Short mmCIF file of C-alpha atoms in Angstrom, two decimals:
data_model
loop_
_atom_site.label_atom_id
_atom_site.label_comp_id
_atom_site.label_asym_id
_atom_site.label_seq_id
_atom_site.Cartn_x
_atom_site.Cartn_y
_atom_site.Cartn_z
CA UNK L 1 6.52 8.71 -9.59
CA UNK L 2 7.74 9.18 -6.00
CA UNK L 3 5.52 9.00 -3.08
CA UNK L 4 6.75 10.67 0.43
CA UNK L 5 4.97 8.46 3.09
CA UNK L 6 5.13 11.13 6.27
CA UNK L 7 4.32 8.97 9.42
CA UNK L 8 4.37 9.70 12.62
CA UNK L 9 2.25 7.68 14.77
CA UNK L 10 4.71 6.64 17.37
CA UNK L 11 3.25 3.12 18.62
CA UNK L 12 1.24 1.69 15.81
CA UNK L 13 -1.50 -1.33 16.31
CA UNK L 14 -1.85 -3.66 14.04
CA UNK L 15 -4.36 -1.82 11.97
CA UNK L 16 -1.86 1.17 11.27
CA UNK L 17 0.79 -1.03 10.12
CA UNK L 18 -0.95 -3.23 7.85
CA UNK L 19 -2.86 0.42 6.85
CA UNK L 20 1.10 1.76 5.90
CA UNK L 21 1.75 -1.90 4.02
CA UNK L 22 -1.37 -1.30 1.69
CA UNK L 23 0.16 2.18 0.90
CA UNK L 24 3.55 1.04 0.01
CA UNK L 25 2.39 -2.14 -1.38
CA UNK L 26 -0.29 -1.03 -3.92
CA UNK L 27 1.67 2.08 -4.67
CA UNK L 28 4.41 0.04 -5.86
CA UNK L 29 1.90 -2.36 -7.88
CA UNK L 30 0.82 0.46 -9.91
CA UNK L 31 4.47 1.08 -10.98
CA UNK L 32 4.90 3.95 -7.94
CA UNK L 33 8.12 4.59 -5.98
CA UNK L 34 7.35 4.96 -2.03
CA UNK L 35 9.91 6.58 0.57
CA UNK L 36 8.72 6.82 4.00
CA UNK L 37 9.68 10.08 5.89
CA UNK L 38 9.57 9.90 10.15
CA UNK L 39 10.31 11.88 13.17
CA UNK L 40 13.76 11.17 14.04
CA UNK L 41 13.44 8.59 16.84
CA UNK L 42 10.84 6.81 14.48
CA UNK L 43 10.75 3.00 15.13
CA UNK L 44 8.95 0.76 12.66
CA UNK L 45 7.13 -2.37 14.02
CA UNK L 46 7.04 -4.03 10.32
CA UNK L 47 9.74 -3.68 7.38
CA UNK L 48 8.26 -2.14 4.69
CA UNK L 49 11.39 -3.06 2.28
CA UNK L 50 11.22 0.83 1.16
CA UNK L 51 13.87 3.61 1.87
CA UNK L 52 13.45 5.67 5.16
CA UNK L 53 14.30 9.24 5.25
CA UNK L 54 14.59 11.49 9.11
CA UNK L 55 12.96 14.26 9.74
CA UNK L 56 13.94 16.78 12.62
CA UNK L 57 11.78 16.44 15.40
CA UNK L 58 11.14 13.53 17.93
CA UNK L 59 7.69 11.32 17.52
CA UNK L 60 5.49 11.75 21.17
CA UNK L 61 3.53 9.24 22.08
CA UNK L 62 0.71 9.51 24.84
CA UNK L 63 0.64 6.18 26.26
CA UNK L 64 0.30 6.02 29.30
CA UNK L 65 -0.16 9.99 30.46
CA UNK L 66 -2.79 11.75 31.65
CA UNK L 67 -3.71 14.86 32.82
CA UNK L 68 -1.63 17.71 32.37
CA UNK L 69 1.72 15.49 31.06
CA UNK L 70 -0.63 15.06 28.33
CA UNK L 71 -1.18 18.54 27.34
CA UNK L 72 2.79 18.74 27.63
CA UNK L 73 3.20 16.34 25.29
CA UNK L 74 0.28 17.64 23.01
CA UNK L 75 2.36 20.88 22.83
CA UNK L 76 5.55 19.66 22.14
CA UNK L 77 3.93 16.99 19.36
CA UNK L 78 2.53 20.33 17.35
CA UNK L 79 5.29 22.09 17.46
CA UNK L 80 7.63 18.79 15.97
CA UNK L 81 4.90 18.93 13.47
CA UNK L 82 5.24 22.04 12.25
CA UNK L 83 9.47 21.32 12.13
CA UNK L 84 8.15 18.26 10.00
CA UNK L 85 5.85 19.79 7.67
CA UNK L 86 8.82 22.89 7.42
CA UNK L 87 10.94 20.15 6.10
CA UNK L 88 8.84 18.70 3.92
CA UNK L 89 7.91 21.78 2.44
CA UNK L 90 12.05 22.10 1.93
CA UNK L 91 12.07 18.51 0.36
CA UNK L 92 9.51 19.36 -2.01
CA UNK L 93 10.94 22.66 -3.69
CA UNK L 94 14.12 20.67 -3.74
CA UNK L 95 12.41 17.97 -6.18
CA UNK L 96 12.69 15.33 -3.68
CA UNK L 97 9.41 13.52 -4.28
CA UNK L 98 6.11 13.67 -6.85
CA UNK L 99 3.88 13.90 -3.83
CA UNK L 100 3.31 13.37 -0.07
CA UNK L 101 1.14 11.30 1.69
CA UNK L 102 0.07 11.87 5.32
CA UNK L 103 -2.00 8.58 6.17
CA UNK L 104 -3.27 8.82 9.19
CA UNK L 105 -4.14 12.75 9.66
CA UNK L 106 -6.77 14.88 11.90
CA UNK L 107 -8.15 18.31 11.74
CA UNK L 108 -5.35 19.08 14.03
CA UNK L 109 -2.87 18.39 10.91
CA UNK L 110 -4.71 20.56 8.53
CA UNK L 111 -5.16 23.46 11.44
CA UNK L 112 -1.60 22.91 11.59
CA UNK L 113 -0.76 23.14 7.84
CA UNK L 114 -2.97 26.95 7.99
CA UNK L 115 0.35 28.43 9.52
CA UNK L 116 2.98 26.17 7.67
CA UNK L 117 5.19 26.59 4.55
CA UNK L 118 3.91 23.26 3.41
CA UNK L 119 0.30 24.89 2.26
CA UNK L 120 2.32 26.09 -0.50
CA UNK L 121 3.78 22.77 -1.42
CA UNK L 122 4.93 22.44 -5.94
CA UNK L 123 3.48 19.22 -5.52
CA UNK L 124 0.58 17.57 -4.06
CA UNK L 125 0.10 16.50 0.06
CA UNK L 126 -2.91 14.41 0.64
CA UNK L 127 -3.89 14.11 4.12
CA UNK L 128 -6.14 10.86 4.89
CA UNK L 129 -8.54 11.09 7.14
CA UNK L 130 -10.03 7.61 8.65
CA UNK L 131 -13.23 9.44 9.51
CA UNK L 132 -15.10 12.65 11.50
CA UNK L 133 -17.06 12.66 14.34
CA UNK L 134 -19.64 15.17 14.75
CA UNK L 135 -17.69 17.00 17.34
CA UNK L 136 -15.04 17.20 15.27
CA UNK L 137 -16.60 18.41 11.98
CA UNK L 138 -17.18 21.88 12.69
CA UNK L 139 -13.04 22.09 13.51
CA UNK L 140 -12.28 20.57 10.43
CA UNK L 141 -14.85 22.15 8.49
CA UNK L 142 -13.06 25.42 9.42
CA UNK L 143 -9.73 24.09 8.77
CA UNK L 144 -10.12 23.28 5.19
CA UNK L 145 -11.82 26.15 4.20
CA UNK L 146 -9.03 28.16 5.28
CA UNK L 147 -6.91 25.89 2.48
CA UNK L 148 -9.35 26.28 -0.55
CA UNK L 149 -6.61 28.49 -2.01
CA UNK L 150 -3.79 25.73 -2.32
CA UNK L 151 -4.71 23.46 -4.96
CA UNK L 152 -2.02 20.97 -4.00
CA UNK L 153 -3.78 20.19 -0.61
CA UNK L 154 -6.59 17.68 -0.30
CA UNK L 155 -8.13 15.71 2.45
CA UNK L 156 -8.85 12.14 1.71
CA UNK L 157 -11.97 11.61 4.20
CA UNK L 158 -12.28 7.31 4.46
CA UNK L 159 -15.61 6.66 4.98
CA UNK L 160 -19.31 6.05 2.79
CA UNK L 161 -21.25 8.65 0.73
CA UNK L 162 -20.08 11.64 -0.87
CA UNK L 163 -20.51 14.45 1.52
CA UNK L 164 -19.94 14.98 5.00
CA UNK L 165 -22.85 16.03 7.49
CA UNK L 166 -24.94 17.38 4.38
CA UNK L 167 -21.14 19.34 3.62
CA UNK L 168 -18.77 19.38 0.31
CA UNK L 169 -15.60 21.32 -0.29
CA UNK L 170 -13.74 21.39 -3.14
CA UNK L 171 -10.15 20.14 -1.79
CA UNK L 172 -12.28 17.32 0.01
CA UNK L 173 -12.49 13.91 -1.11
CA UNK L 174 -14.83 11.13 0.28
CA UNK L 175 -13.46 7.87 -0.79
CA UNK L 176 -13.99 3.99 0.15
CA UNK L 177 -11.44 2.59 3.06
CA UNK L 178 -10.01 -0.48 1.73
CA UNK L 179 -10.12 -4.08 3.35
CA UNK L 180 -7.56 -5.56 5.11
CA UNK L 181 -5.98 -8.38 3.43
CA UNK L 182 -3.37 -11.07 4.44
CA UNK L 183 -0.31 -10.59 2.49
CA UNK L 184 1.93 -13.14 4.00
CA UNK L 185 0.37 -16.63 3.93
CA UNK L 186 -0.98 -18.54 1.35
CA UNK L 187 -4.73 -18.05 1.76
CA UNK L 188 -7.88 -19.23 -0.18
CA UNK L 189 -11.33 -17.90 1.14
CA UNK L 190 -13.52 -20.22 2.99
CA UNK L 191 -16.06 -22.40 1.75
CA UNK L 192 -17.01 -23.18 5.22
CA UNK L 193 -17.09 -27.03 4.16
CA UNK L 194 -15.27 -27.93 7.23
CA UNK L 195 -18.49 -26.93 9.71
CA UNK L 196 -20.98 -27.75 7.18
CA UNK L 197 -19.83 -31.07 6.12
CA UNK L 198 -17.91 -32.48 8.96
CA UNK L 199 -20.06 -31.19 11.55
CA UNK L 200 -16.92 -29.39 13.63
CA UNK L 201 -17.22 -26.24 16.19
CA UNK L 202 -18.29 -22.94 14.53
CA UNK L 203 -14.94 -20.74 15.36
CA UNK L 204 -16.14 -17.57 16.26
CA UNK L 205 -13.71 -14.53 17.12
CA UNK L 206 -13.44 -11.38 18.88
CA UNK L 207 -10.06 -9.79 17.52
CA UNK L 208 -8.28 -6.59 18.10
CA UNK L 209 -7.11 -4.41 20.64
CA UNK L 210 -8.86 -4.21 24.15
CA UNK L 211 -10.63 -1.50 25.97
CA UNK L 212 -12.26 -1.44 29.07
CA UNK L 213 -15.62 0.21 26.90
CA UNK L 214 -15.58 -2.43 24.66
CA UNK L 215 -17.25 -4.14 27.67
CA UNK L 216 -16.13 -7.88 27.19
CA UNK L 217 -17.59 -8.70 30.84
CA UNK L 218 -21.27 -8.14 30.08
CA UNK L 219 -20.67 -9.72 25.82
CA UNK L 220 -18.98 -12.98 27.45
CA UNK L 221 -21.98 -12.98 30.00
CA UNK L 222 -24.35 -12.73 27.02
CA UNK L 223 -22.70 -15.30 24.88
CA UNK L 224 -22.68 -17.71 27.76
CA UNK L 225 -26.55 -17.38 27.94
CA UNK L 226 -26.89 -17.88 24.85
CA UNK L 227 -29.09 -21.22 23.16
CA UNK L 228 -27.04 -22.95 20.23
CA UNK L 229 -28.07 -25.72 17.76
CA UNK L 230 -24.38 -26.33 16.99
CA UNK L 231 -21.10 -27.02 18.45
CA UNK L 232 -19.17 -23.80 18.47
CA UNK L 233 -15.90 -22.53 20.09
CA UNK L 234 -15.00 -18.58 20.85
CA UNK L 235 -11.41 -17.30 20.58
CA UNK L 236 -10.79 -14.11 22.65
CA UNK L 237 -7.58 -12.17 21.52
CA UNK L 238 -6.95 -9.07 22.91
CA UNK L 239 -3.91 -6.13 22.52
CA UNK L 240 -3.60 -3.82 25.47
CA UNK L 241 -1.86 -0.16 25.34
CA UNK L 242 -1.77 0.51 28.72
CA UNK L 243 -0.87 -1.01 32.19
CA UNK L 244 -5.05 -0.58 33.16
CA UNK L 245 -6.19 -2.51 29.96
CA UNK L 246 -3.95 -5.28 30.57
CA UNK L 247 -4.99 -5.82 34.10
CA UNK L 248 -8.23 -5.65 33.24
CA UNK L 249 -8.31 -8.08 30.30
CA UNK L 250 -6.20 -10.14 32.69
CA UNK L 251 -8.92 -10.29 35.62
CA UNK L 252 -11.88 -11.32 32.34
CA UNK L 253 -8.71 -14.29 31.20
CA UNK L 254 -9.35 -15.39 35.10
CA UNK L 255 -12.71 -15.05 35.33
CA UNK L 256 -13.86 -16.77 32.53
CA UNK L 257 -11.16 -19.39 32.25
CA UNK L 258 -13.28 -22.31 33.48
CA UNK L 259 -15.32 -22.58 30.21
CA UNK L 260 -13.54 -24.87 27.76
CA UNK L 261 -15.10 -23.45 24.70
CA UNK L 262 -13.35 -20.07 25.02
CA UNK L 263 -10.12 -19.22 24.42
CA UNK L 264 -7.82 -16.40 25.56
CA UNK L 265 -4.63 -14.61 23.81
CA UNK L 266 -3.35 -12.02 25.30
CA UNK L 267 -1.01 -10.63 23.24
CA UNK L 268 -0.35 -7.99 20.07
CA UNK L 269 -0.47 -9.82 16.95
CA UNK L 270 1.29 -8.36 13.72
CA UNK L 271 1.82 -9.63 10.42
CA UNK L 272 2.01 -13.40 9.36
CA UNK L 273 0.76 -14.16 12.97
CA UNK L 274 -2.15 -12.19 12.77
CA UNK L 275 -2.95 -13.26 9.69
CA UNK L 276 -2.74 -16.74 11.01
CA UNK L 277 -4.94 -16.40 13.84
CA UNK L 278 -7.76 -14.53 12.02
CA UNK L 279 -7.57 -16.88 8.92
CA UNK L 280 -7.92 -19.63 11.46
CA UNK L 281 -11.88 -18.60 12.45
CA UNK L 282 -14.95 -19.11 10.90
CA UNK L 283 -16.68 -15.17 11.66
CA UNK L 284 -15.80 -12.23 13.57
CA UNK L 285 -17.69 -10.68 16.50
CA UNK L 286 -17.74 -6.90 17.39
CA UNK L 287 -20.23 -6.42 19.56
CA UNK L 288 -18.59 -3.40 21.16
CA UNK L 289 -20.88 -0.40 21.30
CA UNK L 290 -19.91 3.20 20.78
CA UNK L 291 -21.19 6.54 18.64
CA UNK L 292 -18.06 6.78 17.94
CA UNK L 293 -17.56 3.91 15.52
CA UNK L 294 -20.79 5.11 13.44
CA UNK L 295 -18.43 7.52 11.88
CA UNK L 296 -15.10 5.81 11.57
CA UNK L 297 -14.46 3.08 9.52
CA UNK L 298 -14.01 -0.10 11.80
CA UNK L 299 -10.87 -2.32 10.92
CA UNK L 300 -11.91 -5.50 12.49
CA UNK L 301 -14.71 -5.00 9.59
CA UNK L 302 -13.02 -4.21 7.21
CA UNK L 303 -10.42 -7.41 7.85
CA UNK L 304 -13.50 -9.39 8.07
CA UNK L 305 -14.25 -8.11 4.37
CA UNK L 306 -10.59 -8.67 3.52
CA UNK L 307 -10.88 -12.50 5.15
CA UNK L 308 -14.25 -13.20 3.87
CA UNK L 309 -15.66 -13.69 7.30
CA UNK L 310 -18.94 -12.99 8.13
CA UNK L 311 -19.94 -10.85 11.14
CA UNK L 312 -21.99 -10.00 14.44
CA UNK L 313 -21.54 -6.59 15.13
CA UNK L 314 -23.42 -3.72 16.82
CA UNK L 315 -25.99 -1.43 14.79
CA UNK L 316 -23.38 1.85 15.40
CA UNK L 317 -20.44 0.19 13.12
CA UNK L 318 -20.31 1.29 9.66
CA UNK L 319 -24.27 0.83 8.97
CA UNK L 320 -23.89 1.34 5.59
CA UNK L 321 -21.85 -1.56 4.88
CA UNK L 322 -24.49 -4.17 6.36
CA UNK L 323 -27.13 -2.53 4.46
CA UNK L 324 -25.61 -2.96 1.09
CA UNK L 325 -24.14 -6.06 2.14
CA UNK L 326 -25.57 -9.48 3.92
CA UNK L 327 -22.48 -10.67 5.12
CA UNK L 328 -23.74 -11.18 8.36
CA UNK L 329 -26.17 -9.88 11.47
CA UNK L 330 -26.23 -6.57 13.59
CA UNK L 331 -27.49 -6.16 16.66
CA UNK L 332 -28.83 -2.54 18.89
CA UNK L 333 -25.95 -1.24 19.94
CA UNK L 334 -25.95 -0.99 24.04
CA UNK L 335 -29.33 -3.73 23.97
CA UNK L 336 -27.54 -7.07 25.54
CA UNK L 337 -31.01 -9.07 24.58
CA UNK L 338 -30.59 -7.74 20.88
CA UNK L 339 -27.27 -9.19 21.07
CA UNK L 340 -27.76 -12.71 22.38
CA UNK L 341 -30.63 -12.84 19.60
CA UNK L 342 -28.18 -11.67 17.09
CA UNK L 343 -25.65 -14.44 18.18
CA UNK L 344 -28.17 -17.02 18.49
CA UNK L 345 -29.59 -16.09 15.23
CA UNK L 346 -25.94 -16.05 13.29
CA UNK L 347 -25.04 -19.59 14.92
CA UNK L 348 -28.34 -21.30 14.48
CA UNK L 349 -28.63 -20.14 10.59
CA UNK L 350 -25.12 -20.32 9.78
CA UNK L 351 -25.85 -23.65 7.81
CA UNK L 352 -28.37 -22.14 5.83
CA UNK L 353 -27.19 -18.47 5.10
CA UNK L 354 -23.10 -19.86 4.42
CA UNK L 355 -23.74 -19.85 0.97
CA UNK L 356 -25.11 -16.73 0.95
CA UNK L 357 -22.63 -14.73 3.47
CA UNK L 358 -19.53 -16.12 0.48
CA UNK L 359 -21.42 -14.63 -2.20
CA UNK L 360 -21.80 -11.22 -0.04
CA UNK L 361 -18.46 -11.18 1.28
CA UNK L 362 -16.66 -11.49 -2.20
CA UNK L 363 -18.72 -8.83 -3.98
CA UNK L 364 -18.01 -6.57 -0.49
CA UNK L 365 -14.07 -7.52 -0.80
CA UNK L 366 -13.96 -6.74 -4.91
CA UNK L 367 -15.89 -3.23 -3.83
CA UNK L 368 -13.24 -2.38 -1.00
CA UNK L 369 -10.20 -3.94 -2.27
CA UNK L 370 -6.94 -2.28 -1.14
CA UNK L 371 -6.29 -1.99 -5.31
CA UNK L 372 -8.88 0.28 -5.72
CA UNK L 373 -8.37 2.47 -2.99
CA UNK L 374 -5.11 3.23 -4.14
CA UNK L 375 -5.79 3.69 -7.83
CA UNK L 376 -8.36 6.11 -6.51
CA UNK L 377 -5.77 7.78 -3.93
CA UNK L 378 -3.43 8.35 -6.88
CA UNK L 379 -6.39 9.78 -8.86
CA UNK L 380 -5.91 12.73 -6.38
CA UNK L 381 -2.48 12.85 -6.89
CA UNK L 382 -2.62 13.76 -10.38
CA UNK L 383 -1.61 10.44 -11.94
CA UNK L 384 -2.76 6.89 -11.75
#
């Protein structure tokens, strides 16, 4: 079987591209054929090793604008997708593929596909979305209802449960994100024998792209108040989009650059080198604080699933993962004493509970392995 991959995200983190390997990757596994198809001034960050196929229509990307250059943009990136999903549509009565796959997709792409040839696409398009806010749900509610009448659409919803605000359609799926996993070094999962039995630091990590309302300020202040019974060291990496980010992550690196026992990296890390670096730590701090994250599935915890790292992370990140599985501590989101407590608290047991956090964090990797999540992707497509 042949699998159209349709992307169009124009500047992909690290998250997205490793997101697009575990497509290709676990497609092919299963015995699958995958083709990616891209606006035509698509660049890739990461070679996928798969044929790539144009599609008419430049990719816009936001970075950068504001105000009414973005609602410029935001017009002319519709109307490229509807040239995209015309040619699809073409593609697919022409035999070209078994199915397409749309992997990183909104309720603006499914508004979109209401007043598109594509709806009526011979074979199956799955649209995957990584999650719905509550702002969002009545838009997208609206938006697949209007597609109950063309079987060969389906939305791929990534997140936990089986229904959506109390909601269930019947071209909606709700399906398990998978973890990230490295790909391109040899790896074994930790045993952690290194800080138990040799006594060294406790590597701790805070990964992934910055934001100014990920407020690293006031979590450095916090973790420099903090009272620990063992040596530890914190390595700060940070990916910034824009020209404020990076200034601002810039003015923390100066800031903070007299402690010794944290480190700074400012830079975008993809493939083996990210894989590297996060390998390289002991557990993974988010303690970044936003409604937003209680509703899409958060990659830094899912690679910490993938790694077998336990976490600290705030109370609004994918609750339901930490209470089916104790591969770590959580703190109350936007509480800065909750979090010291919850850092103290993960240092000072760490000795006790490593044991425990392995057994967690390999029955939470077997659950969201990348292998299922496609086998259950292709379920949707017809054929497995």
């Amino acid at each position: 079987m042949k699998l159209a991959i349709m992307e169009s995200i124009t500047t992909p983190g690290g998250h997205e591209v490793d997101f697009d390997r575990i497509l290709v990757e676990e497609i092919q596994a299963l015995g699958h054929e995958a083709v990616f198809y891209v606006p035509e001034n698509f660049v890739f960050k990461y070679d996928y090793g798969v044929p790539v196929r144009y599609l008419p229509g430049e990719g816009v990307s936001y970075t950068g604008l504001k105000g009414i250059g973005k609602m410029l943009f935001s017009v002319k990136r519709e109307w490229n997708r509807q040239r995209w999903f015309r040619a699809l549509a073409a593609l697919a009565g022409r035999g070209e593929f078994d199915a397409v796959i749309i992997p990183t997709s909104t309720y603006r792409y499914l508004r979109a596909l209401n007043i598109n040839s594509l709806k009526h696409s011979p074979v199956p398009v799955i649209f995957i979305v990584h999650g719905i806010n509550p702002n969002e749900a009545p838009r997208f509610f609206k938006a697949v209802e209007k597609l109950r009448d063309y079987p060969n659409v389906k939305a791929a919803v990534l997140t936990f449960g089986d229904a959506l605000f109390g909601h269930k359609f019947p071209n909606v799926y709700c399906i398990n994100p998978p973890a990230y996993t490295p790909r391109d070094i040899d790896f074994q999962p930790a045993s952690f024998s290194g800080v138990l039995d040799q006594g060294r630091p406790l590597r701790l990590g805070f990964f992934g792209q910055y934001r100014r309302e990920k407020q690293l300020d006031t979590f450095l202040d916090v973790f420099l108040t903090g009272q620990y019974k063992r040596p530890i060291q914190l390595q700060v990496q940070g990916a910034t989009m824009n020209p404020d980010d990076s200034a601002d992550f810039e003015r923390i690196i100066k800031k903070y650059s007299g402690h010794p026992h944290i480190r700074f990296l400012h830079k975008g890390l993809i493939g083996k080198e990210w894989q590297t670096a996060i390998a390289g730590i002991d557990a993974l701090l988010m303690p970044y604080s936003a409604s937003r994250y209680r509703y899409h599935w958060a990659g830094m915890l899912f690679t910490a699933i993938g790694y077998q790292k336990p976490v600290v992370l705030s109370s609004e990140i994918n609750p339901e993962v930490l209470a089916k599985y104790e591969i770590g501590v959580s703190f109350s989101g936007g509480d800065n004493h909750s979090l010291k407590e919850a850092i103290e608290n993960f240092v000072n047991t760490f000795d006790d509970k490593a044991a425990l956090y392995t057994r967690e964090l390999d029955r939470a990797a077997a659950d969201y392995s990348s292998g299922k999540f496609a086998k259950t992707l292709l379920q949707l497509v017809g054929r497995c």
